[in-house]
Amino acid sequence: MEIKIRPAVFTDLDTILEIINHQILHSTSIYDYEPRDFETHKLWFEEKLAHDLPVIVAETENGTIGYATYGSFRHKIGYRFTVEHSVYVAEEFLGKGIGKLLLAELIQLAKKQGYHTMIGVIDSENKGSIAFHKKYGFETVGVIKESGYKFDRWLSSVFMQLILE
């Protein structure tokens, strides 16, 4: 299976929306409760492009199978060199190296854009994602206990950091 990593385009939005909505409904990887609608997702994509923030996809001959992006960590001037990233892969392609390709490209893009630090905020139950990030140089720098609530239980957020320079 040949995998191509490229910038997302408008026609990728349906598949990106399917991937994120699956995560919203079936996992604690994102603390949203309700699936996103297309119009909201379209505005999200347009805002990313307007602020020169990447949205990249992993694609096979059968279509888009994952995506990654980053955005502001916090909206204060002192944090302008820090980004928070997200990597999502379609369920049937997990464990096949897709996330690795997306994360590697995202890190390179962040370096090219002059960012200093990349942050991942991961649910503490998501041991696979924590191990994945450690494998690629991220360090756990903190845990905020019971910071989220989903599926009738409290969830804790693990903050992982990669210094890019």
N, CA, C and O atoms as a DFTB+ gen file, in Angstrom:
660 C
 N C O
     1  1       0.852      -1.179       0.000
     2  2       0.000       0.000       0.000
     3  2       0.895       1.238       0.000
     4  3       1.680       1.455       0.923
     5  1       0.763       2.029      -1.035
     6  2       1.529       3.269      -1.128
     7  2       0.762       4.393      -0.435
     8  3      -0.433       4.579      -0.661
     9  1       1.464       5.133       0.407
    10  2       0.844       6.220       1.167
    11  2       1.507       7.528       0.792
    12  3       2.731       7.652       0.793
    13  1       0.681       8.487       0.475
    14  2       1.165       9.823       0.123
    15  2       0.698      10.798       1.203
    16  3      -0.466      10.781       1.603
    17  1       1.612      11.643       1.668
    18  2       1.269      12.712       2.612
    19  2       1.247      14.010       1.822
    20  3       2.207      14.336       1.124
    21  1       0.154      14.745       1.932
    22  2       0.004      15.982       1.163
    23  2      -0.889      16.955       1.922
    24  3      -1.585      16.566       2.861
    25  1      -0.867      18.233       1.509
    26  2      -1.790      19.196       2.121
    27  2      -3.243      18.804       1.821
    28  3      -3.558      18.343       0.724
    29  1      -4.100      18.990       2.789
    30  2      -5.520      18.715       2.583
    31  2      -6.114      19.749       1.640
    32  3      -5.677      20.899       1.589
    33  1      -7.113      19.314       0.901
    34  2      -7.889      20.192       0.034
    35  2      -9.358      20.044       0.413
    36  3      -9.734      19.146       1.167
    37  1     -10.167      20.928      -0.116
    38  2     -11.584      20.966       0.243
    39  2     -12.260      19.603       0.072
    40  3     -13.105      19.226       0.883
    41  1     -11.896      18.870      -0.966
    42  2     -12.546      17.577      -1.221
    43  2     -12.184      16.509      -0.182
    44  3     -12.809      15.449      -0.151
    45  1     -11.201      16.767       0.655
    46  2     -10.852      15.833       1.740
    47  2     -11.751      15.996       2.959
    48  3     -11.759      15.133       3.837
    49  1     -12.497      17.075       3.026
    50  2     -13.217      17.397       4.261
    51  2     -14.236      16.343       4.671
    52  3     -14.404      16.092       5.865
    53  1     -14.920      15.722       3.719
    54  2     -15.895      14.684       4.081
    55  2     -15.226      13.542       4.841
    56  3     -15.732      13.091       5.869
    57  1     -14.091      13.079       4.333
    58  2     -13.395      11.966       4.978
    59  2     -12.785      12.395       6.309
    60  3     -12.841      11.647       7.285
    61  1     -12.205      13.588       6.356
    62  2     -11.671      14.096       7.625
    63  2     -12.792      14.158       8.662
    64  3     -12.596      13.795       9.821
    65  1     -13.951      14.615       8.240
    66  2     -15.105      14.711       9.137
    67  2     -15.528      13.326       9.632
    68  3     -15.853      13.167      10.809
    69  1     -15.528      12.335       8.758
    70  2     -15.848      10.961       9.173
    71  2     -14.867      10.466      10.229
    72  3     -15.266       9.863      11.226
    73  1     -13.583      10.726      10.004
    74  2     -12.550      10.266      10.941
    75  2     -12.730      10.926      12.306
    76  3     -12.709      10.239      13.327
    77  1     -12.907      12.243      12.338
    78  2     -13.025      12.938      13.623
    79  2     -14.338      12.589      14.323
    80  3     -14.366      12.439      15.545
    81  1     -15.423      12.459      13.562
    82  2     -16.704      12.113      14.180
    83  2     -16.686      10.705      14.766
    84  3     -17.323      10.457      15.789
    85  1     -15.970       9.789      14.139
    86  2     -15.821       8.449      14.715
    87  2     -15.116       8.553      16.073
    88  3     -15.522       7.901      17.035
    89  1     -14.074       9.363      16.147
    90  2     -13.345       9.541      17.400
    91  2     -14.223      10.198      18.466
    92  3     -14.179       9.816      19.636
    93  1     -15.013      11.179      18.059
    94  2     -15.904      11.850      19.013
    95  2     -16.888      10.853      19.618
    96  3     -17.118      10.858      20.827
    97  1     -17.462      10.006      18.781
    98  2     -18.505       9.087      19.236
    99  2     -17.982       7.855      19.966
   100  3     -18.691       7.285      20.794
   101  1     -16.751       7.435      19.671
   102  2     -16.295       6.129      20.151
   103  2     -15.023       6.147      20.984
   104  3     -14.529       5.083      21.357
   105  1     -14.478       7.317      21.288
   106  2     -13.210       7.329      22.021
   107  2     -13.118       8.545      22.939
   108  3     -13.961       9.442      22.914
   109  1     -12.077       8.538      23.735
   110  2     -11.784       9.695      24.579
   111  2     -10.604      10.485      24.021
   112  3      -9.984      11.269      24.739
   113  1     -10.295      10.281      22.749
   114  2      -9.183      11.032      22.152
   115  2      -9.543      12.497      21.939
   116  3      -8.663      13.341      21.769
   117  1     -10.824      12.790      21.947
   118  2     -11.292      14.176      21.864
   119  2     -12.500      14.284      22.793
   120  3     -13.367      13.409      22.792
   121  1     -12.557      15.332      23.566
   122  2     -13.569      15.429      24.613
   123  2     -14.883      16.054      24.150
   124  3     -15.709      16.428      24.983
   125  1     -15.089      16.173      22.858
   126  2     -16.387      16.607      22.341
   127  2     -17.406      15.489      22.536
   128  3     -17.045      14.315      22.618
   129  1     -18.684      15.864      22.609
   130  2     -19.756      14.882      22.761
   131  2     -20.513      14.664      21.451
   132  3     -20.874      13.537      21.114
   133  1     -20.746      15.738      20.727
   134  2     -21.592      15.683      19.533
   135  2     -20.750      15.686      18.260
   136  3     -19.751      16.401      18.177
   137  1     -21.150      14.889      17.268
   138  2     -20.444      14.922      15.981
   139  2     -20.485      16.324      15.389
   140  3     -21.411      17.096      15.638
   141  1     -19.483      16.628      14.619
   142  2     -19.417      17.930      13.954
   143  2     -20.194      17.873      12.644
   144  3     -20.273      16.827      12.000
   145  1     -20.762      19.003      12.263
   146  2     -21.443      19.059      10.968
   147  2     -20.488      19.629       9.922
   148  3     -19.449      20.202      10.251
   149  1     -20.862      19.460       8.668
   150  2     -19.966      19.842       7.582
   151  2     -19.667      21.338       7.584
   152  3     -18.519      21.734       7.382
   153  1     -20.668      22.167       7.805
   154  2     -20.454      23.621       7.762
   155  2     -19.462      24.076       8.835
   156  3     -18.583      24.894       8.564
   157  1     -19.602      23.555      10.033
   158  2     -18.666      23.890      11.108
   159  2     -17.258      23.436      10.745
   160  3     -16.280      24.145      10.984
   161  1     -17.173      22.250      10.167
   162  2     -15.868      21.710       9.795
   163  2     -15.244      22.497       8.642
   164  3     -14.029      22.689       8.595
   165  1     -16.073      22.939       7.733
   166  2     -15.588      23.769       6.622
   167  2     -15.005      25.076       7.158
   168  3     -13.945      25.508       6.704
   169  1     -15.680      25.708       8.112
   170  2     -15.172      26.942       8.726
   171  2     -13.851      26.690       9.452
   172  3     -12.939      27.514       9.389
   173  1     -13.748      25.553      10.142
   174  2     -12.498      25.166      10.811
   175  2     -11.359      25.096       9.791
   176  3     -10.272      25.623      10.030
   177  1     -11.611      24.447       8.663
   178  2     -10.598      24.285       7.617
   179  2     -10.203      25.642       7.027
   180  3      -9.017      25.918       6.846
   181  1     -11.174      26.471       6.733
   182  2     -10.896      27.791       6.162
   183  2     -10.085      28.651       7.132
   184  3      -9.199      29.397       6.715
   185  1     -10.390      28.543       8.422
   186  2      -9.639      29.308       9.428
   187  2      -8.192      28.822       9.513
   188  3      -7.272      29.631       9.639
   189  1      -7.990      27.518       9.444
   190  2      -6.620      26.977       9.429
   191  2      -5.843      27.565       8.254
   192  3      -4.724      28.047       8.426
   193  1      -6.432      27.527       7.073
   194  2      -5.753      28.040       5.877
   195  2      -5.485      29.537       5.997
   196  3      -4.409      30.006       5.626
   197  1      -6.449      30.284       6.510
   198  2      -6.300      31.735       6.640
   199  2      -5.158      32.111       7.583
   200  3      -4.551      33.171       7.428
   201  1      -4.865      31.256       8.552
   202  2      -3.799      31.528       9.524
   203  2      -2.513      30.758       9.214
   204  3      -1.628      30.652      10.062
   205  1      -2.417      30.226       8.006
   206  2      -1.221      29.498       7.555
   207  2      -0.883      28.330       8.481
   208  3       0.284      28.063       8.767
   209  1      -1.923      27.643       8.940
   210  2      -1.752      26.462       9.783
   211  2      -2.047      25.224       8.943
   212  3      -3.089      25.160       8.291
   213  1      -1.160      24.251       8.946
   214  2      -1.323      23.120       8.040
   215  2      -2.425      22.154       8.463
   216  3      -2.663      21.924       9.648
   217  1      -3.076      21.609       7.468
   218  2      -3.906      20.418       7.609
   219  2      -3.372      19.484       6.534
   220  3      -3.454      19.787       5.344
   221  1      -2.828      18.356       6.953
   222  2      -2.258      17.417       5.996
   223  2      -3.023      16.102       6.072
   224  3      -3.632      15.782       7.094
   225  1      -2.985      15.351       4.985
   226  2      -3.679      14.071       4.941
   227  2      -2.732      12.972       4.496
   228  3      -1.740      13.210       3.808
   229  1      -3.072      11.762       4.912
   230  2      -2.438      10.550       4.398
   231  2      -3.434       9.950       3.418
   232  3      -4.619       9.807       3.717
   233  1      -2.933       9.605       2.255
   234  2      -3.817       9.148       1.186
   235  2      -3.267       7.866       0.560
   236  3      -2.060       7.727       0.363
   237  1      -4.161       6.943       0.256
   238  2      -3.828       5.769      -0.541
   239  2      -4.595       5.892      -1.850
   240  3      -5.289       6.881      -2.088
   241  1      -4.463       4.881      -2.690
   242  2      -5.214       4.883      -3.952
   243  2      -6.725       4.859      -3.713
   244  3      -7.503       5.180      -4.611
   245  1      -7.140       4.476      -2.498
   246  2      -8.566       4.419      -2.168
   247  2      -9.084       5.666      -1.459
   248  3     -10.273       5.743      -1.150
   249  1      -8.220       6.639      -1.197
   250  2      -8.675       7.876      -0.581
   251  2      -7.930       8.232       0.690
   252  3      -6.909       7.630       1.023
   253  1      -8.456       9.218       1.392
   254  2      -7.851       9.750       2.609
   255  2      -8.069       8.785       3.770
   256  3      -9.182       8.308       3.992
   257  1      -6.986       8.501       4.515
   258  2      -7.072       7.541       5.618
   259  2      -6.611       8.128       6.956
   260  3      -6.633       7.439       7.976
   261  1      -6.199       9.384       6.953
   262  2      -5.780      10.032       8.188
   263  2      -5.472      11.489       7.937
   264  3      -5.288      11.915       6.796
   265  1      -5.417      12.248       9.014
   266  2      -5.057      13.664       8.873
   267  2      -4.363      14.148      10.136
   268  3      -4.444      13.530      11.197
   269  1      -3.683      15.269       9.984
   270  2      -2.988      15.886      11.116
   271  2      -2.989      17.396      10.928
   272  3      -3.074      17.901       9.808
   273  1      -2.892      18.095      12.036
   274  2      -2.886      19.553      12.000
   275  2      -2.268      20.078      13.291
   276  3      -2.035      19.322      14.235
   277  1      -2.011      21.358      13.319
   278  2      -1.685      22.018      14.576
   279  2      -2.265      23.415      14.567
   280  3      -2.637      23.962      13.528
   281  1      -2.329      23.974      15.770
   282  2      -2.847      25.323      15.936
   283  2      -2.262      25.934      17.191
   284  3      -1.382      25.355      17.829
   285  1      -2.751      27.091      17.534
   286  2      -2.259      27.804      18.717
   287  2      -2.416      26.946      19.961
   288  3      -3.434      26.282      20.151
   289  1      -1.397      26.971      20.800
   290  2      -1.486      26.289      22.091
   291  2      -2.363      27.099      23.036
   292  3      -3.274      26.560      23.664
   293  1      -2.088      28.376      23.131
   294  2      -2.904      29.314      23.897
   295  2      -2.902      30.629      23.138
   296  3      -1.983      30.907      22.367
   297  1      -3.908      31.420      23.353
   298  2      -4.067      32.650      22.575
   299  2      -3.508      33.875      23.298
   300  3      -4.189      34.889      23.450
   301  1      -2.274      33.760      23.732
   302  2      -1.560      34.896      24.318
   303  2      -0.238      35.026      23.568
   304  3       0.349      34.021      23.167
   305  1       0.223      36.233      23.380
   306  2       1.393      36.512      22.548
   307  2       2.629      35.716      22.973
   308  3       3.410      35.291      22.122
   309  1       2.810      35.515      24.257
   310  2       3.984      34.802      24.745
   311  2       4.040      33.335      24.335
   312  3       5.096      32.707      24.409
   313  1       2.903      32.787      23.901
   314  2       2.845      31.388      23.471
   315  2       2.942      31.227      21.954
   316  3       2.718      30.132      21.439
   317  1       3.267      32.283      21.240
   318  2       3.191      32.257      19.780
   319  2       4.150      31.276      19.107
   320  3       3.977      30.969      17.927
   321  1       5.149      30.781      19.821
   322  2       6.089      29.822      19.236
   323  2       5.768      28.381      19.636
   324  3       6.560      27.470      19.392
   325  1       4.608      28.184      20.247
   326  2       4.178      26.858      20.695
   327  2       2.890      26.485      19.981
   328  3       1.956      27.284      19.901
   329  1       2.849      25.257      19.459
   330  2       1.640      24.761      18.804
   331  2       1.176      23.475      19.481
   332  3       1.972      22.715      20.032
   333  1      -0.125      23.260      19.421
   334  2      -0.726      22.012      19.886
   335  2      -1.182      21.240      18.659
   336  3      -1.869      21.784      17.795
   337  1      -0.803      19.987      18.584
   338  2      -1.091      19.208      17.378
   339  2      -2.130      18.118      17.624
   340  3      -2.432      17.749      18.759
   341  1      -2.661      17.621      16.513
   342  2      -3.588      16.494      16.511
   343  2      -3.240      15.592      15.343
   344  3      -2.929      16.070      14.252
   345  1      -3.294      14.288      15.572
   346  2      -3.095      13.288      14.523
   347  2      -4.218      12.271      14.673
   348  3      -4.399      11.692      15.744
   349  1      -4.970      12.054      13.599
   350  2      -6.057      11.084      13.613
   351  2      -5.951      10.182      12.394
   352  3      -5.723      10.646      11.277
   353  1      -6.121       8.888      12.626
   354  2      -6.041       7.891      11.561
   355  2      -7.334       7.085      11.579
   356  3      -7.847       6.750      12.647
   357  1      -7.860       6.774      10.397
   358  2      -9.060       5.948      10.303
   359  2      -8.828       4.631      11.041
   360  3      -7.749       4.042      10.965
   361  1      -9.842       4.188      11.743
   362  2      -9.751       3.021      12.630
   363  2      -9.097       1.806      11.967
   364  3      -8.252       1.149      12.575
   365  1      -9.475       1.514      10.755
   366  2      -8.971       0.307      10.083
   367  2      -7.503       0.407       9.670
   368  3      -6.913      -0.584       9.242
   369  1      -6.911       1.597       9.794
   370  2      -5.508       1.789       9.419
   371  2      -4.595       2.049      10.620
   372  3      -3.414       2.348      10.444
   373  1      -5.128       1.940      11.826
   374  2      -4.307       2.128      13.024
   375  2      -3.228       1.049      13.096
   376  3      -3.466      -0.104      12.737
   377  1      -2.043       1.434      13.561
   378  2      -0.951       0.483      13.718
   379  2      -0.212       0.138      12.445
   380  3       0.592      -0.794      12.430
   381  1      -0.468       0.866      11.382
   382  2       0.173       0.590      10.092
   383  2       1.199       1.660       9.698
   384  3       1.639       1.705       8.549
   385  1       1.576       2.514      10.642
   386  2       2.598       3.521      10.367
   387  2       2.084       4.818       9.776
   388  3       2.880       5.689       9.424
   389  1       0.771       4.967       9.657
   390  2       0.191       6.182       9.074
   391  2       0.431       7.378       9.998
   392  3       0.840       8.448       9.547
   393  1       0.173       7.186      11.286
   394  2       0.386       8.261      12.254
   395  2       1.827       8.736      12.266
   396  3       2.087       9.934      12.385
   397  1       2.755       7.817      12.145
   398  2       4.186       8.153      12.108
   399  2       4.485       9.078      10.939
   400  3       5.191      10.074      11.097
   401  1       3.954       8.753       9.770
   402  2       4.193       9.583       8.583
   403  2       3.596      10.974       8.756
   404  3       4.224      11.976       8.414
   405  1       2.384      11.026       9.287
   406  2       1.723      12.316       9.495
   407  2       2.471      13.160      10.527
   408  3       2.705      14.349      10.310
   409  1       2.843      12.548      11.641
   410  2       3.540      13.297      12.687
   411  2       4.896      13.797      12.200
   412  3       5.272      14.936      12.478
   413  1       5.629      12.961      11.480
   414  2       6.943      13.376      10.962
   415  2       6.805      14.593      10.053
   416  3       7.603      15.526      10.140
   417  1       5.806      14.588       9.190
   418  2       5.589      15.730       8.295
   419  2       5.164      16.960       9.082
   420  3       5.623      18.067       8.798
   421  1       4.300      16.781      10.061
   422  2       3.836      17.900      10.876
   423  2       4.998      18.544      11.632
   424  3       5.075      19.769      11.726
   425  1       5.885      17.736      12.161
   426  2       7.059      18.262      12.870
   427  2       7.926      19.077      11.921
   428  3       8.391      20.157      12.285
   429  1       8.149      18.579      10.720
   430  2       8.958      19.315       9.741
   431  2       8.307      20.648       9.376
   432  3       8.989      21.666       9.262
   433  1       6.990      20.638       9.193
   434  2       6.276      21.882       8.871
   435  2       6.398      22.891      10.010
   436  3       6.614      24.079       9.772
   437  1       6.258      22.418      11.243
   438  2       6.368      23.316      12.404
   439  2       7.765      23.927      12.485
   440  3       7.909      25.110      12.791
   441  1       8.781      23.131      12.216
   442  2      10.152      23.654      12.217
   443  2      10.323      24.704      11.124
   444  3      10.912      25.758      11.364
   445  1       9.814      24.424       9.933
   446  2       9.930      25.379       8.818
   447  2       9.225      26.690       9.131
   448  3       9.665      27.754       8.696
   449  1       8.134      26.615       9.883
   450  2       7.392      27.825      10.219
   451  2       7.967      28.537      11.443
   452  3       7.428      29.556      11.875
   453  1       9.042      28.015      11.997
   454  2       9.726      28.704      13.086
   455  2       9.164      28.463      14.473
   456  3       9.452      29.223      15.397
   457  1       8.363      27.411      14.634
   458  2       7.853      27.105      15.974
   459  2       8.944      26.452      16.809
   460  3       9.842      25.802      16.274
   461  1       8.861      26.626      18.106
   462  2       9.876      26.121      19.027
   463  2       9.427      24.852      19.758
   464  3      10.238      23.968      20.034
   465  1       8.153      24.772      20.063
   466  2       7.639      23.681      20.886
   467  2       6.340      23.143      20.304
   468  3       5.490      23.903      19.841
   469  1       6.197      21.815      20.334
   470  2       4.955      21.166      19.922
   471  2       4.400      20.416      21.132
   472  3       5.117      19.678      21.808
   473  1       3.117      20.621      21.387
   474  2       2.434      20.020      22.526
   475  2       1.375      19.044      22.024
   476  3       0.670      19.315      21.052
   477  1       1.279      17.913      22.701
   478  2       0.174      16.986      22.499
   479  2      -0.577      16.861      23.808
   480  3       0.030      16.666      24.860
   481  1      -1.893      16.973      23.750
   482  2      -2.721      16.784      24.940
   483  2      -3.501      15.496      24.706
   484  3      -4.345      15.425      23.812
   485  1      -3.213      14.478      25.515
   486  2      -3.688      13.122      25.264
   487  2      -4.434      12.611      26.488
   488  3      -3.986      12.802      27.619
   489  1      -5.569      11.964      26.264
   490  2      -6.294      11.368      27.373
   491  2      -5.421      10.301      28.032
   492  3      -4.778       9.509      27.343
   493  1      -5.399      10.280      29.350
   494  2      -4.503       9.371      30.077
   495  2      -4.811       7.897      29.818
   496  3      -3.948       7.044      30.022
   497  1      -6.021       7.589      29.375
   498  2      -6.377       6.204      29.060
   499  2      -5.843       5.766      27.698
   500  3      -5.820       4.574      27.392
   501  1      -5.414       6.726      26.885
   502  2      -4.957       6.419      25.529
   503  2      -3.473       6.033      25.559
   504  3      -2.606       6.778      25.103
   505  1      -3.219       4.858      26.105
   506  2      -1.833       4.386      26.285
   507  2      -1.104       4.261      24.951
   508  3       0.101       4.501      24.879
   509  1      -1.827       3.886      23.893
   510  2      -1.206       3.760      22.578
   511  2      -0.664       5.082      22.075
   512  3       0.450       5.140      21.555
   513  1      -1.440       6.145      22.224
   514  2      -1.001       7.460      21.768
   515  2       0.159       7.981      22.619
   516  3       1.083       8.607      22.100
   517  1       0.106       7.723      23.912
   518  2       1.203       8.154      24.789
   519  2       2.495       7.446      24.390
   520  3       3.543       8.082      24.280
   521  1       2.425       6.137      24.175
   522  2       3.610       5.370      23.759
   523  2       4.103       5.834      22.391
   524  3       5.308       5.951      22.169
   525  1       3.170       6.098      21.477
   526  2       3.509       6.589      20.140
   527  2       4.295       7.891      20.236
   528  3       5.332       8.040      19.591
   529  1       3.810       8.823      21.032
   530  2       4.484      10.112      21.159
   531  2       5.858       9.973      21.823
   532  3       6.814      10.634      21.416
   533  1       5.957       9.125      22.829
   534  2       7.266       8.887      23.466
   535  2       8.261       8.347      22.445
   536  3       9.428       8.737      22.434
   537  1       7.793       7.458      21.601
   538  2       8.656       6.848      20.579
   539  2       9.247       7.901      19.646
   540  3      10.344       7.719      19.117
   541  1       8.530       8.991      19.445
   542  2       8.986      10.035      18.525
   543  2       9.534      11.262      19.243
   544  3       9.568      12.358      18.683
   545  1       9.963      11.066      20.494
   546  2      10.713      12.108      21.182
   547  2       9.925      13.010      22.110
   548  3      10.514      13.875      22.758
   549  1       8.626      12.840      22.196
   550  2       7.828      13.661      23.108
   551  2       8.048      13.184      24.542
   552  3       8.194      11.989      24.799
   553  1       8.068      14.137      25.463
   554  2       8.202      13.828      26.882
   555  2       6.926      14.227      27.609
   556  3       6.312      15.245      27.290
   557  1       6.537      13.426      28.579
   558  2       5.410      13.793      29.428
   559  2       5.876      14.899      30.363
   560  3       6.844      14.735      31.105
   561  1       5.174      16.024      30.318
   562  2       5.569      17.171      31.139
   563  2       4.522      17.521      32.192
   564  3       4.722      18.427      33.001
   565  1       3.413      16.802      32.175
   566  2       2.407      17.052      33.193
   567  2       1.121      16.302      32.935
   568  3       0.848      15.852      31.822
   569  1       0.337      16.178      33.992
   570  2      -0.982      15.558      33.910
   571  2      -1.950      16.466      34.655
   572  3      -1.692      16.864      35.791
   573  1      -3.049      16.784      34.017
   574  2      -4.111      17.521      34.700
   575  2      -5.206      16.503      35.006
   576  3      -5.913      16.043      34.110
   577  1      -5.330      16.165      36.266
   578  2      -6.259      15.125      36.691
   579  2      -7.702      15.602      36.577
   580  3      -8.033      16.747      36.886
   581  1      -8.535      14.691      36.126
   582  2      -9.977      14.915      36.041
   583  2     -10.313      16.251      35.388
   584  3     -11.159      17.001      35.875
   585  1      -9.645      16.531      34.291
   586  2      -9.840      17.800      33.580
   587  2     -10.944      17.730      32.537
   588  3     -11.388      18.762      32.033
   589  1     -11.386      16.532      32.211
   590  2     -12.452      16.362      31.233
   591  2     -13.483      15.371      31.739
   592  3     -13.239      14.610      32.675
   593  1     -14.649      15.400      31.093
   594  2     -15.725      14.488      31.482
   595  2     -16.396      13.979      30.220
   596  3     -16.882      14.765      29.407
   597  1     -16.422      12.663      30.057
   598  2     -17.049      12.058      28.880
   599  2     -17.392      10.611      29.220
   600  3     -16.707       9.970      30.018
   601  1     -18.441      10.114      28.615
   602  2     -18.885       8.733      28.844
   603  2     -19.113       8.460      30.334
   604  3     -18.785       7.386      30.839
   605  1     -19.680       9.452      31.026
   606  2     -20.060       9.334      32.436
   607  2     -18.886       9.078      33.381
   608  3     -19.031       8.396      34.395
   609  1     -17.725       9.631      33.038
   610  2     -16.586       9.491      33.943
   611  2     -15.618      10.653      33.751
   612  3     -15.590      11.298      32.703
   613  1     -14.822      10.901      34.798
   614  2     -13.794      11.931      34.739
   615  2     -12.591      11.399      33.983
   616  3     -12.236      10.225      34.095
   617  1     -11.967      12.281      33.210
   618  2     -10.808      11.932      32.389
   619  2      -9.658      12.881      32.698
   620  3      -9.866      14.059      32.987
   621  1      -8.459      12.355      32.633
   622  2      -7.262      13.158      32.899
   623  2      -6.489      13.396      31.614
   624  3      -6.444      12.532      30.738
   625  1      -5.883      14.569      31.506
   626  2      -5.150      14.973      30.303
   627  2      -3.649      14.912      30.554
   628  3      -3.139      15.503      31.506
   629  1      -2.952      14.188      29.683
   630  2      -1.495      14.098      29.732
   631  2      -0.937      15.109      28.738
   632  3      -1.301      15.101      27.562
   633  1      -0.058      15.974      29.213
   634  2       0.594      16.947      28.338
   635  2       1.959      16.398      27.953
   636  3       2.783      16.076      28.809
   637  1       2.182      16.298      26.635
   638  2       3.461      15.814      26.121
   639  2       4.064      16.902      25.249
   640  3       3.346      17.617      24.549
   641  1       5.388      17.025      25.293
   642  2       6.066      18.144      24.633
   643  2       7.268      17.650      23.843
   644  3       7.996      16.749      24.262
   645  1       7.447      18.276      22.683
   646  2       8.645      18.072      21.876
   647  2       9.252      19.438      21.599
   648  3       8.592      20.310      21.034
   649  1      10.514      19.627      21.997
   650  2      11.234      20.852      21.646
   651  2      11.735      20.659      20.221
   652  3      12.434      19.687      19.932
   653  1      11.382      21.575      19.338
   654  2      11.661      21.410      17.909
   655  2      13.052      21.856      17.502
   656  3      13.589      21.354      16.514
   657  1      13.651      22.783      18.234
   658  2      14.958      23.316      17.833
   659  2      16.085      22.560      18.497
   660  3      17.255      22.874      18.275
